[in-house]
């Protein structure tokens, strides 16, 4: 009776840590079968073992989301293993805190490649693979794809691209009656290795200032837990969201409402 | 399914206004099926009583109350009923609403006032009594989740929808303000607006009639064809259940970090 993903086969990128890992646990609890993928093979395999210990049907697929060839191979092996694919979560991403004057073109491009180009590659592969039976694509953008942050120009641009790309893909799939829904997810700040890692690259004073500024601007007064964001992914993949496409699911403790 | 299902409403008490028909009815059913005790409110209390009896027969907890959402005394009576029923309140779906269409120059101040009473004053009153009673020092004191039915008409422009859209824009805005305020003051009350596209209820029938009345199409059939084929990318109207599922998500602990957000469920309408 409840919202669930029973027997749906879902591929998640960047699944080894943070939001991706939490999504795997939540999806397993909701009945999904998991194609766990990440560039970090050790962490990905370890997660798969933990999921299997919970009774989940989970398999690991090594995947660097920036590599076009790897996408094709990954889709083929996932479908060969599970016999079908019902959902793809384009979650892998990076964040580098760096103001526009200090950002290098190389750094800018790296952020766009992982956060934006790879979402195109993943979405294209997902549409090609799922168009016969339909499915659901969840593209993990961010509140930083909706509003700006002075220290995140490259990240802002990459996540804004995901938001607009998602709407185009949603309309394309609807026009062609593929039965594929495409939505973007916009988490606020989440306590994950992505945030702690980005802060670790700053001086202690700068890191504290950044963190203090961020938490002070969240009406709920705290960052999210990855488990909370994971439930939005479950909802968008489930049939409970079957009339949702081209939409933005904002999960931000009120950050963009202010 | 694990027992600690985050989408479950087990033990929670929900109020759904306008629960006699359409989206409200579907929300009430979905929430009852998900374990909530649901108080069904509507001016049409007979229909709510029938629905409550049906749910009770199926083993779910529901009760009906007559309420005109425009009237403050009816909200006070609703709070009294909640105290006496389970002495608990966790979820409010401000759903009751009306549609008045027409070209703007044909709308009257009386229509404008009336539609604001039913669609906006109602939401204000619901929020006010929820804030007062759900905050930690309130009589229920457990925090909660308020879901306000706005519409895509609160986001975009549609011919014939000026005064209706004005009310739905207000609902969107009051949702954000109250969400931020309640979070800042530690009430533990989340507030979000839900934005359905065109949904196959009695209200959709009114919208078809209005397309003809304002001169957009010759017939209701043409109105339906234009809407489905040209305006809705998915090519169909939504169902009340589609909206009820989104309301369930926003009501449940699965959305614990969502407040002040707009959830659009419109088959791609506003993505284009
Ligand atoms: N943490 C936040 O505050 C936050 C907020 C909004 C959005 N997001 C977004 O959520 C997503 C997940 O973030 P997170 O916080 O869980 O990050 P994380 O750093 O904790 O985990 C990201 C995972 O992606 C993997 N990854 C990195 N590059 C990859 C590549 N090229 N190919 C495949 N996998 C790769 C990493 O190995 C890691 O396991 C990202 O898209 C991020 O931008 C995060
Ligand atoms: N149907 C749609 O296409 C659509 C789209 C977007 C938003 N909405 C919104 O969703 C909500 C529900 O719409 P619906 O389509 O189910 O409408 P509906 O007309 O089918 O049902 C509305 C219910 O509200 C009740 N109601 C009306 N005035 C009331 C009052 N003063 N006090 C108490 N109850 C009252 C009615 O008796 C009825 O049971 C409304 O707020 C509407 O604006 C509907």
Short mmCIF file of N, CA and C in Angstrom, two decimals, chain B residues 11-175:
data_model
loop_
_atom_site.label_atom_id
_atom_site.label_comp_id
_atom_site.label_asym_id
_atom_site.label_seq_id
_atom_site.Cartn_x
_atom_site.Cartn_y
_atom_site.Cartn_z
N UNK B 11 0.02 5.97 13.42
CA UNK B 11 -0.05 6.72 14.68
C UNK B 11 -0.30 8.21 14.51
N UNK B 12 -0.17 8.72 13.31
CA UNK B 12 -0.34 10.17 13.11
C UNK B 12 -1.82 10.51 12.87
N UNK B 13 -2.16 11.75 13.20
CA UNK B 13 -3.52 12.23 12.97
C UNK B 13 -3.49 13.31 11.89
N UNK B 14 -4.31 13.11 10.86
CA UNK B 14 -4.33 14.03 9.72
C UNK B 14 -5.70 14.66 9.55
N UNK B 15 -5.69 15.93 9.14
CA UNK B 15 -6.93 16.61 8.74
C UNK B 15 -6.83 16.88 7.24
N UNK B 16 -7.87 16.51 6.51
CA UNK B 16 -7.94 16.85 5.08
C UNK B 16 -9.20 17.68 4.88
N UNK B 17 -9.02 18.91 4.39
CA UNK B 17 -10.21 19.74 4.10
C UNK B 17 -10.66 19.48 2.66
N UNK B 18 -11.94 19.68 2.43
CA UNK B 18 -12.48 19.39 1.10
C UNK B 18 -12.36 17.91 0.79
N UNK B 19 -12.59 17.08 1.81
CA UNK B 19 -12.34 15.64 1.67
C UNK B 19 -13.50 14.88 1.05
N UNK B 20 -14.58 15.59 0.72
CA UNK B 20 -15.76 14.90 0.20
C UNK B 20 -15.58 14.38 -1.22
N UNK B 21 -14.70 15.02 -1.98
CA UNK B 21 -14.60 14.68 -3.40
C UNK B 21 -13.20 14.95 -3.93
N UNK B 22 -12.96 14.49 -5.12
CA UNK B 22 -11.75 14.86 -5.86
C UNK B 22 -10.45 14.56 -5.14
N UNK B 23 -9.54 15.53 -5.19
CA UNK B 23 -8.20 15.36 -4.65
C UNK B 23 -8.24 15.13 -3.13
N UNK B 24 -9.11 15.86 -2.45
CA UNK B 24 -9.21 15.71 -1.00
C UNK B 24 -9.62 14.31 -0.60
N UNK B 25 -10.57 13.77 -1.31
CA UNK B 25 -11.03 12.41 -1.02
C UNK B 25 -9.87 11.41 -1.21
N UNK B 26 -9.16 11.57 -2.30
CA UNK B 26 -8.04 10.66 -2.58
C UNK B 26 -6.95 10.81 -1.52
N UNK B 27 -6.68 12.04 -1.08
CA UNK B 27 -5.67 12.26 -0.02
C UNK B 27 -6.10 11.56 1.27
N UNK B 28 -7.39 11.73 1.61
CA UNK B 28 -7.89 11.13 2.85
C UNK B 28 -7.75 9.61 2.79
N UNK B 29 -8.11 9.04 1.66
CA UNK B 29 -8.02 7.58 1.53
C UNK B 29 -6.57 7.12 1.63
N UNK B 30 -5.69 7.78 0.89
CA UNK B 30 -4.28 7.39 0.85
C UNK B 30 -3.66 7.48 2.24
N UNK B 31 -4.00 8.53 2.97
CA UNK B 31 -3.43 8.71 4.29
C UNK B 31 -3.99 7.68 5.27
N UNK B 32 -5.28 7.38 5.16
CA UNK B 32 -5.86 6.35 6.01
C UNK B 32 -5.22 4.99 5.70
N UNK B 33 -5.07 4.68 4.42
CA UNK B 33 -4.44 3.40 4.04
C UNK B 33 -3.00 3.32 4.56
N UNK B 34 -2.37 4.49 4.72
CA UNK B 34 -0.97 4.52 5.17
C UNK B 34 -0.86 4.57 6.69
N UNK B 35 -1.99 4.41 7.37
CA UNK B 35 -1.94 4.25 8.82
C UNK B 35 -2.39 5.44 9.64
N UNK B 36 -2.68 6.57 8.99
CA UNK B 36 -3.09 7.75 9.76
C UNK B 36 -4.55 7.64 10.20
N UNK B 37 -4.86 8.32 11.30
CA UNK B 37 -6.26 8.57 11.65
C UNK B 37 -6.63 9.86 10.94
N UNK B 38 -7.68 9.82 10.13
CA UNK B 38 -7.96 10.96 9.26
C UNK B 38 -9.30 11.61 9.61
N UNK B 39 -9.23 12.91 9.88
CA UNK B 39 -10.45 13.69 10.09
C UNK B 39 -10.82 14.33 8.76
N UNK B 40 -12.01 13.95 8.24
CA UNK B 40 -12.45 14.39 6.92
C UNK B 40 -13.34 15.61 7.09
N UNK B 41 -12.92 16.74 6.55
CA UNK B 41 -13.74 17.95 6.68
C UNK B 41 -14.22 18.43 5.32
N UNK B 42 -15.45 18.91 5.30
CA UNK B 42 -16.01 19.47 4.05
C UNK B 42 -17.32 20.16 4.42
N UNK B 43 -17.78 21.06 3.56
CA UNK B 43 -19.14 21.58 3.75
C UNK B 43 -20.13 20.46 3.47
N UNK B 44 -19.77 19.55 2.60
CA UNK B 44 -20.63 18.40 2.29
C UNK B 44 -20.32 17.29 3.29
N UNK B 45 -20.92 17.40 4.49
CA UNK B 45 -20.57 16.46 5.55
C UNK B 45 -21.14 15.06 5.28
N UNK B 46 -22.26 15.00 4.57
CA UNK B 46 -22.86 13.69 4.28
C UNK B 46 -21.89 12.82 3.49
N UNK B 47 -21.23 13.42 2.50
CA UNK B 47 -20.28 12.66 1.68
C UNK B 47 -19.08 12.23 2.54
N UNK B 48 -18.66 13.10 3.46
CA UNK B 48 -17.55 12.74 4.34
C UNK B 48 -17.94 11.61 5.27
N UNK B 49 -19.19 11.64 5.75
CA UNK B 49 -19.65 10.56 6.64
C UNK B 49 -19.68 9.23 5.90
N UNK B 50 -20.11 9.27 4.65
CA UNK B 50 -20.12 8.03 3.86
C UNK B 50 -18.70 7.51 3.68
N UNK B 51 -17.78 8.41 3.37
CA UNK B 51 -16.38 8.00 3.16
C UNK B 51 -15.78 7.47 4.46
N UNK B 52 -16.07 8.14 5.58
CA UNK B 52 -15.54 7.68 6.87
C UNK B 52 -16.07 6.29 7.18
N UNK B 53 -17.36 6.08 6.94
CA UNK B 53 -17.96 4.77 7.23
C UNK B 53 -17.31 3.69 6.37
N UNK B 54 -17.08 4.03 5.10
CA UNK B 54 -16.43 3.09 4.18
C UNK B 54 -15.02 2.73 4.68
N UNK B 55 -14.28 3.75 5.09
CA UNK B 55 -12.92 3.51 5.58
C UNK B 55 -12.95 2.70 6.87
N UNK B 56 -13.90 3.02 7.75
CA UNK B 56 -14.01 2.27 9.01
C UNK B 56 -14.31 0.80 8.74
N UNK B 57 -15.20 0.55 7.79
CA UNK B 57 -15.53 -0.84 7.44
C UNK B 57 -14.31 -1.60 6.96
N UNK B 58 -13.41 -0.86 6.25
CA UNK B 58 -12.19 -1.51 5.74
C UNK B 58 -11.12 -1.61 6.82
N UNK B 59 -11.45 -1.14 8.03
CA UNK B 59 -10.50 -1.28 9.14
C UNK B 59 -9.59 -0.08 9.34
N UNK B 60 -9.91 1.04 8.70
CA UNK B 60 -9.08 2.24 8.86
C UNK B 60 -9.79 3.24 9.79
N UNK B 61 -9.00 4.15 10.34
CA UNK B 61 -9.52 5.09 11.32
C UNK B 61 -9.85 6.42 10.65
N UNK B 62 -11.12 6.78 10.63
CA UNK B 62 -11.52 8.03 9.99
C UNK B 62 -12.79 8.55 10.66
N UNK B 63 -12.96 9.86 10.60
CA UNK B 63 -14.12 10.49 11.19
C UNK B 63 -14.45 11.72 10.35
N UNK B 64 -15.72 12.09 10.32
CA UNK B 64 -16.16 13.22 9.49
C UNK B 64 -16.52 14.42 10.35
N UNK B 65 -16.30 15.61 9.80
CA UNK B 65 -16.74 16.82 10.49
C UNK B 65 -17.21 17.83 9.44
N UNK B 66 -18.29 18.54 9.79
CA UNK B 66 -18.76 19.59 8.88
C UNK B 66 -17.93 20.84 9.12
N UNK B 67 -17.36 21.37 8.06
CA UNK B 67 -16.55 22.57 8.22
C UNK B 67 -16.60 23.41 6.96
N UNK B 68 -16.93 24.68 7.15
CA UNK B 68 -16.71 25.66 6.08
C UNK B 68 -15.34 26.27 6.37
N UNK B 69 -14.38 26.02 5.50
CA UNK B 69 -12.99 26.43 5.77
C UNK B 69 -12.81 27.94 5.84
N UNK B 70 -13.83 28.68 5.40
CA UNK B 70 -13.75 30.14 5.44
C UNK B 70 -13.96 30.67 6.86
N UNK B 71 -14.66 29.88 7.69
CA UNK B 71 -15.12 30.37 8.99
C UNK B 71 -14.17 30.02 10.13
N UNK B 72 -13.76 31.03 10.86
CA UNK B 72 -12.86 30.82 11.98
C UNK B 72 -13.49 29.90 13.03
N UNK B 73 -14.78 30.08 13.31
CA UNK B 73 -15.40 29.24 14.36
C UNK B 73 -15.40 27.76 13.96
N UNK B 74 -15.45 27.49 12.66
CA UNK B 74 -15.40 26.09 12.23
C UNK B 74 -14.00 25.50 12.44
N UNK B 75 -12.96 26.32 12.33
CA UNK B 75 -11.60 25.84 12.64
C UNK B 75 -11.46 25.58 14.14
N UNK B 76 -12.07 26.46 14.95
CA UNK B 76 -12.02 26.25 16.40
C UNK B 76 -12.73 24.94 16.76
N UNK B 77 -13.86 24.70 16.11
CA UNK B 77 -14.60 23.46 16.37
C UNK B 77 -13.78 22.25 15.93
N UNK B 78 -13.02 22.41 14.84
CA UNK B 78 -12.19 21.31 14.36
C UNK B 78 -11.08 20.99 15.36
N UNK B 79 -10.47 22.02 15.93
CA UNK B 79 -9.42 21.79 16.93
C UNK B 79 -10.02 21.09 18.16
N UNK B 80 -11.23 21.52 18.56
CA UNK B 80 -11.89 20.89 19.71
C UNK B 80 -12.16 19.41 19.42
N UNK B 81 -12.59 19.14 18.20
CA UNK B 81 -12.85 17.76 17.79
C UNK B 81 -11.57 16.91 17.86
N UNK B 82 -10.45 17.50 17.40
CA UNK B 82 -9.17 16.78 17.42
C UNK B 82 -8.74 16.46 18.85
N UNK B 83 -8.97 17.42 19.76
CA UNK B 83 -8.59 17.21 21.17
C UNK B 83 -9.37 16.04 21.74
N UNK B 84 -10.62 16.02 21.40
CA UNK B 84 -11.50 15.02 21.97
C UNK B 84 -11.29 13.66 21.29
N UNK B 85 -10.85 13.66 20.03
CA UNK B 85 -10.73 12.40 19.28
C UNK B 85 -9.48 11.63 19.73
N UNK B 86 -8.30 12.07 19.31
CA UNK B 86 -7.07 11.37 19.72
C UNK B 86 -6.14 12.28 20.51
N UNK B 87 -6.59 13.49 20.76
CA UNK B 87 -5.77 14.52 21.42
C UNK B 87 -4.39 14.63 20.76
N UNK B 88 -4.41 14.64 19.44
CA UNK B 88 -3.17 14.68 18.68
C UNK B 88 -3.45 15.28 17.31
N UNK B 89 -2.46 15.98 16.76
CA UNK B 89 -2.60 16.50 15.39
C UNK B 89 -1.21 16.63 14.77
N UNK B 90 -1.00 15.96 13.63
CA UNK B 90 0.32 15.94 12.97
C UNK B 90 0.31 16.50 11.55
N UNK B 91 -0.81 16.35 10.86
CA UNK B 91 -0.82 16.64 9.41
C UNK B 91 -2.06 17.45 9.05
N UNK B 92 -1.85 18.50 8.26
CA UNK B 92 -2.99 19.25 7.73
C UNK B 92 -2.84 19.36 6.21
N UNK B 93 -3.86 18.92 5.49
CA UNK B 93 -3.90 19.15 4.05
C UNK B 93 -4.95 20.22 3.77
N UNK B 94 -4.48 21.43 3.48
CA UNK B 94 -5.38 22.53 3.12
C UNK B 94 -5.73 22.36 1.65
N UNK B 95 -6.81 21.62 1.42
CA UNK B 95 -7.15 21.22 0.05
C UNK B 95 -8.43 21.88 -0.48
N UNK B 96 -9.38 22.17 0.40
CA UNK B 96 -10.66 22.72 -0.07
C UNK B 96 -10.40 23.95 -0.91
N UNK B 97 -11.08 24.04 -2.02
CA UNK B 97 -10.87 25.21 -2.88
C UNK B 97 -11.93 25.24 -3.96
N UNK B 98 -12.08 26.42 -4.55
CA UNK B 98 -13.04 26.56 -5.65
C UNK B 98 -12.35 27.20 -6.84
N UNK B 99 -12.99 27.04 -7.98
CA UNK B 99 -12.50 27.65 -9.22
C UNK B 99 -13.54 28.63 -9.71
N UNK B 100 -13.13 29.84 -10.02
CA UNK B 100 -14.00 30.79 -10.73
C UNK B 100 -13.19 31.29 -11.93
N UNK B 101 -13.71 31.07 -13.12
CA UNK B 101 -12.97 31.46 -14.32
C UNK B 101 -13.52 32.73 -14.94
N UNK B 102 -13.27 32.88 -16.21
CA UNK B 102 -13.78 34.04 -16.93
C UNK B 102 -12.67 34.97 -17.37
N UNK B 103 -12.96 35.76 -18.43
CA UNK B 103 -11.99 36.79 -18.81
C UNK B 103 -11.90 37.82 -17.69
N UNK B 104 -10.73 38.36 -17.50
CA UNK B 104 -10.50 39.25 -16.37
C UNK B 104 -11.49 40.40 -16.33
N UNK B 105 -11.80 40.98 -17.51
CA UNK B 105 -12.70 42.14 -17.49
C UNK B 105 -14.12 41.76 -17.14
N UNK B 106 -14.41 40.46 -17.16
CA UNK B 106 -15.75 40.02 -16.77
C UNK B 106 -15.83 39.59 -15.30
N UNK B 107 -14.68 39.50 -14.64
CA UNK B 107 -14.69 39.12 -13.22
C UNK B 107 -15.08 40.32 -12.37
N UNK B 108 -15.78 40.04 -11.27
CA UNK B 108 -16.24 41.11 -10.38
C UNK B 108 -15.44 41.09 -9.08
N UNK B 109 -15.54 42.20 -8.35
CA UNK B 109 -14.90 42.26 -7.04
C UNK B 109 -15.50 41.21 -6.11
N UNK B 110 -16.81 40.97 -6.26
CA UNK B 110 -17.46 39.94 -5.43
C UNK B 110 -16.82 38.58 -5.69
N UNK B 111 -16.57 38.27 -6.96
CA UNK B 111 -15.92 36.98 -7.29
C UNK B 111 -14.51 36.93 -6.71
N UNK B 112 -13.81 38.05 -6.85
CA UNK B 112 -12.43 38.10 -6.35
C UNK B 112 -12.40 37.88 -4.84
N UNK B 113 -13.33 38.53 -4.14
CA UNK B 113 -13.40 38.40 -2.69
C UNK B 113 -13.75 36.97 -2.30
N UNK B 114 -14.75 36.43 -2.98
CA UNK B 114 -15.21 35.08 -2.64
C UNK B 114 -14.09 34.04 -2.86
N UNK B 115 -13.41 34.12 -3.99
CA UNK B 115 -12.41 33.09 -4.28
C UNK B 115 -11.21 33.23 -3.32
N UNK B 116 -10.94 34.45 -2.89
CA UNK B 116 -9.87 34.61 -1.90
C UNK B 116 -10.29 34.07 -0.54
N UNK B 117 -11.56 34.24 -0.20
CA UNK B 117 -12.04 33.67 1.07
C UNK B 117 -11.84 32.16 1.08
N UNK B 118 -12.32 31.52 0.03
CA UNK B 118 -12.32 30.06 0.04
C UNK B 118 -10.90 29.49 -0.17
N UNK B 119 -10.11 30.12 -1.02
CA UNK B 119 -8.81 29.54 -1.37
C UNK B 119 -7.65 30.07 -0.53
N UNK B 120 -7.78 31.28 0.01
CA UNK B 120 -6.64 31.87 0.74
C UNK B 120 -6.93 32.04 2.24
N UNK B 121 -8.07 32.64 2.55
CA UNK B 121 -8.41 32.80 3.97
C UNK B 121 -8.42 31.44 4.66
N UNK B 122 -8.90 30.43 3.96
CA UNK B 122 -8.94 29.06 4.49
C UNK B 122 -7.54 28.57 4.84
N UNK B 123 -6.61 28.80 3.94
CA UNK B 123 -5.23 28.33 4.14
C UNK B 123 -4.58 29.09 5.29
N UNK B 124 -4.85 30.39 5.33
CA UNK B 124 -4.34 31.20 6.45
C UNK B 124 -4.86 30.67 7.78
N UNK B 125 -6.16 30.42 7.85
CA UNK B 125 -6.74 29.94 9.11
C UNK B 125 -6.19 28.57 9.48
N UNK B 126 -6.09 27.70 8.50
CA UNK B 126 -5.55 26.36 8.77
C UNK B 126 -4.13 26.46 9.31
N UNK B 127 -3.31 27.28 8.66
CA UNK B 127 -1.92 27.46 9.11
C UNK B 127 -1.89 28.04 10.52
N UNK B 128 -2.80 29.00 10.76
CA UNK B 128 -2.80 29.66 12.05
C UNK B 128 -3.12 28.70 13.17
N UNK B 129 -4.15 27.87 12.99
CA UNK B 129 -4.50 26.92 14.05
C UNK B 129 -3.48 25.78 14.15
N UNK B 130 -2.88 25.42 13.04
CA UNK B 130 -1.83 24.40 13.09
C UNK B 130 -0.62 24.96 13.84
N UNK B 131 -0.23 26.19 13.54
CA UNK B 131 0.93 26.80 14.19
C UNK B 131 0.71 26.88 15.70
N UNK B 132 -0.48 27.37 16.06
CA UNK B 132 -0.77 27.57 17.47
C UNK B 132 -0.77 26.25 18.25
N UNK B 133 -1.33 25.21 17.66
CA UNK B 133 -1.51 23.97 18.43
C UNK B 133 -0.40 22.95 18.24
N UNK B 134 0.32 23.00 17.10
CA UNK B 134 1.34 21.97 16.85
C UNK B 134 2.71 22.37 17.39
N UNK B 135 2.96 23.67 17.59
CA UNK B 135 4.29 24.08 18.06
C UNK B 135 4.53 23.49 19.45
N UNK B 136 5.80 23.39 19.86
CA UNK B 136 6.12 22.68 21.09
C UNK B 136 5.31 23.12 22.31
N UNK B 137 4.99 24.41 22.40
CA UNK B 137 4.22 24.86 23.55
C UNK B 137 2.71 24.79 23.31
N UNK B 138 2.29 24.31 22.15
CA UNK B 138 0.87 24.22 21.83
C UNK B 138 0.22 23.00 22.45
N UNK B 139 -1.10 22.91 22.32
CA UNK B 139 -1.82 21.83 23.01
C UNK B 139 -1.50 20.46 22.43
N UNK B 140 -1.14 20.38 21.16
CA UNK B 140 -0.74 19.08 20.60
C UNK B 140 0.77 18.92 20.69
N UNK B 141 1.51 19.97 20.31
CA UNK B 141 2.91 20.08 20.70
C UNK B 141 3.93 19.16 20.05
N UNK B 142 3.56 18.49 18.95
CA UNK B 142 4.50 17.53 18.36
C UNK B 142 5.10 18.01 17.05
N UNK B 143 4.87 19.27 16.67
CA UNK B 143 5.27 19.69 15.34
C UNK B 143 4.35 19.04 14.32
N UNK B 144 4.68 19.15 13.04
CA UNK B 144 3.82 18.53 12.05
C UNK B 144 4.17 18.94 10.63
N UNK B 145 3.26 18.58 9.72
CA UNK B 145 3.46 18.89 8.32
C UNK B 145 2.18 19.46 7.74
N UNK B 146 2.29 20.63 7.11
CA UNK B 146 1.13 21.25 6.46
C UNK B 146 1.36 21.24 4.96
N UNK B 147 0.37 20.76 4.24
CA UNK B 147 0.46 20.70 2.78
C UNK B 147 -0.64 21.59 2.21
N UNK B 148 -0.24 22.60 1.49
CA UNK B 148 -1.21 23.55 0.93
C UNK B 148 -1.37 23.30 -0.57
N UNK B 149 -2.63 23.08 -0.99
CA UNK B 149 -2.89 22.87 -2.41
C UNK B 149 -2.86 24.20 -3.14
N UNK B 150 -1.76 24.43 -3.86
CA UNK B 150 -1.72 25.53 -4.80
C UNK B 150 -2.10 24.92 -6.14
N UNK B 151 -1.40 25.26 -7.19
CA UNK B 151 -1.73 24.77 -8.52
C UNK B 151 -0.61 25.24 -9.45
N UNK B 152 -0.51 24.66 -10.63
CA UNK B 152 0.42 25.26 -11.59
C UNK B 152 -0.06 26.65 -11.98
N UNK B 153 -1.36 26.92 -11.72
CA UNK B 153 -1.88 28.27 -11.97
C UNK B 153 -1.29 29.29 -10.98
N UNK B 154 -0.61 28.81 -9.95
CA UNK B 154 0.12 29.70 -9.05
C UNK B 154 1.55 29.93 -9.52
N UNK B 155 1.91 29.32 -10.65
CA UNK B 155 3.28 29.41 -11.18
C UNK B 155 3.34 30.06 -12.55
N UNK B 156 2.33 29.78 -13.37
CA UNK B 156 2.34 30.23 -14.77
C UNK B 156 1.02 30.91 -15.10
N UNK B 157 0.90 31.47 -16.29
CA UNK B 157 -0.33 32.13 -16.72
C UNK B 157 -1.16 31.24 -17.64
N UNK B 158 -2.48 31.25 -17.42
CA UNK B 158 -3.40 30.50 -18.27
C UNK B 158 -4.62 31.40 -18.52
N UNK B 159 -5.07 31.54 -19.76
CA UNK B 159 -6.25 32.39 -20.01
C UNK B 159 -7.45 31.93 -19.17
N UNK B 160 -8.19 32.89 -18.65
CA UNK B 160 -9.37 32.57 -17.85
C UNK B 160 -9.06 32.28 -16.40
N UNK B 161 -7.78 32.29 -16.05
CA UNK B 161 -7.38 31.87 -14.70
C UNK B 161 -6.84 33.01 -13.83
N UNK B 162 -7.12 34.27 -14.19
CA UNK B 162 -6.46 35.37 -13.46
C UNK B 162 -6.79 35.38 -11.97
N UNK B 163 -8.08 35.33 -11.62
CA UNK B 163 -8.37 35.47 -10.19
C UNK B 163 -8.10 34.16 -9.45
N UNK B 164 -8.34 33.04 -10.12
CA UNK B 164 -7.98 31.76 -9.51
C UNK B 164 -6.47 31.69 -9.29
N UNK B 165 -5.72 32.06 -10.31
CA UNK B 165 -4.26 32.04 -10.21
C UNK B 165 -3.73 32.97 -9.13
N UNK B 166 -4.43 34.11 -8.95
CA UNK B 166 -4.00 35.03 -7.89
C UNK B 166 -4.09 34.34 -6.53
N UNK B 167 -5.16 33.58 -6.32
CA UNK B 167 -5.28 32.89 -5.02
C UNK B 167 -4.20 31.82 -4.88
N UNK B 168 -3.88 31.14 -5.97
CA UNK B 168 -2.91 30.04 -5.88
C UNK B 168 -1.48 30.58 -5.74
N UNK B 169 -1.25 31.79 -6.30
CA UNK B 169 0.04 32.45 -6.06
C UNK B 169 0.17 32.83 -4.60
N UNK B 170 -0.94 33.26 -4.01
CA UNK B 170 -0.93 33.59 -2.58
C UNK B 170 -0.61 32.36 -1.74
N UNK B 171 -1.20 31.24 -2.12
CA UNK B 171 -0.98 30.00 -1.36
C UNK B 171 0.50 29.61 -1.44
N UNK B 172 1.08 29.75 -2.62
CA UNK B 172 2.49 29.45 -2.79
C UNK B 172 3.32 30.32 -1.87
N UNK B 173 2.99 31.60 -1.84
CA UNK B 173 3.79 32.56 -1.10
C UNK B 173 3.63 32.39 0.41
N UNK B 174 2.42 32.22 0.88
CA UNK B 174 2.22 32.09 2.33
C UNK B 174 2.87 30.78 2.81
N UNK B 175 2.95 29.80 1.95
CA UNK B 175 3.59 28.54 2.32
C UNK B 175 5.07 28.78 2.59
#
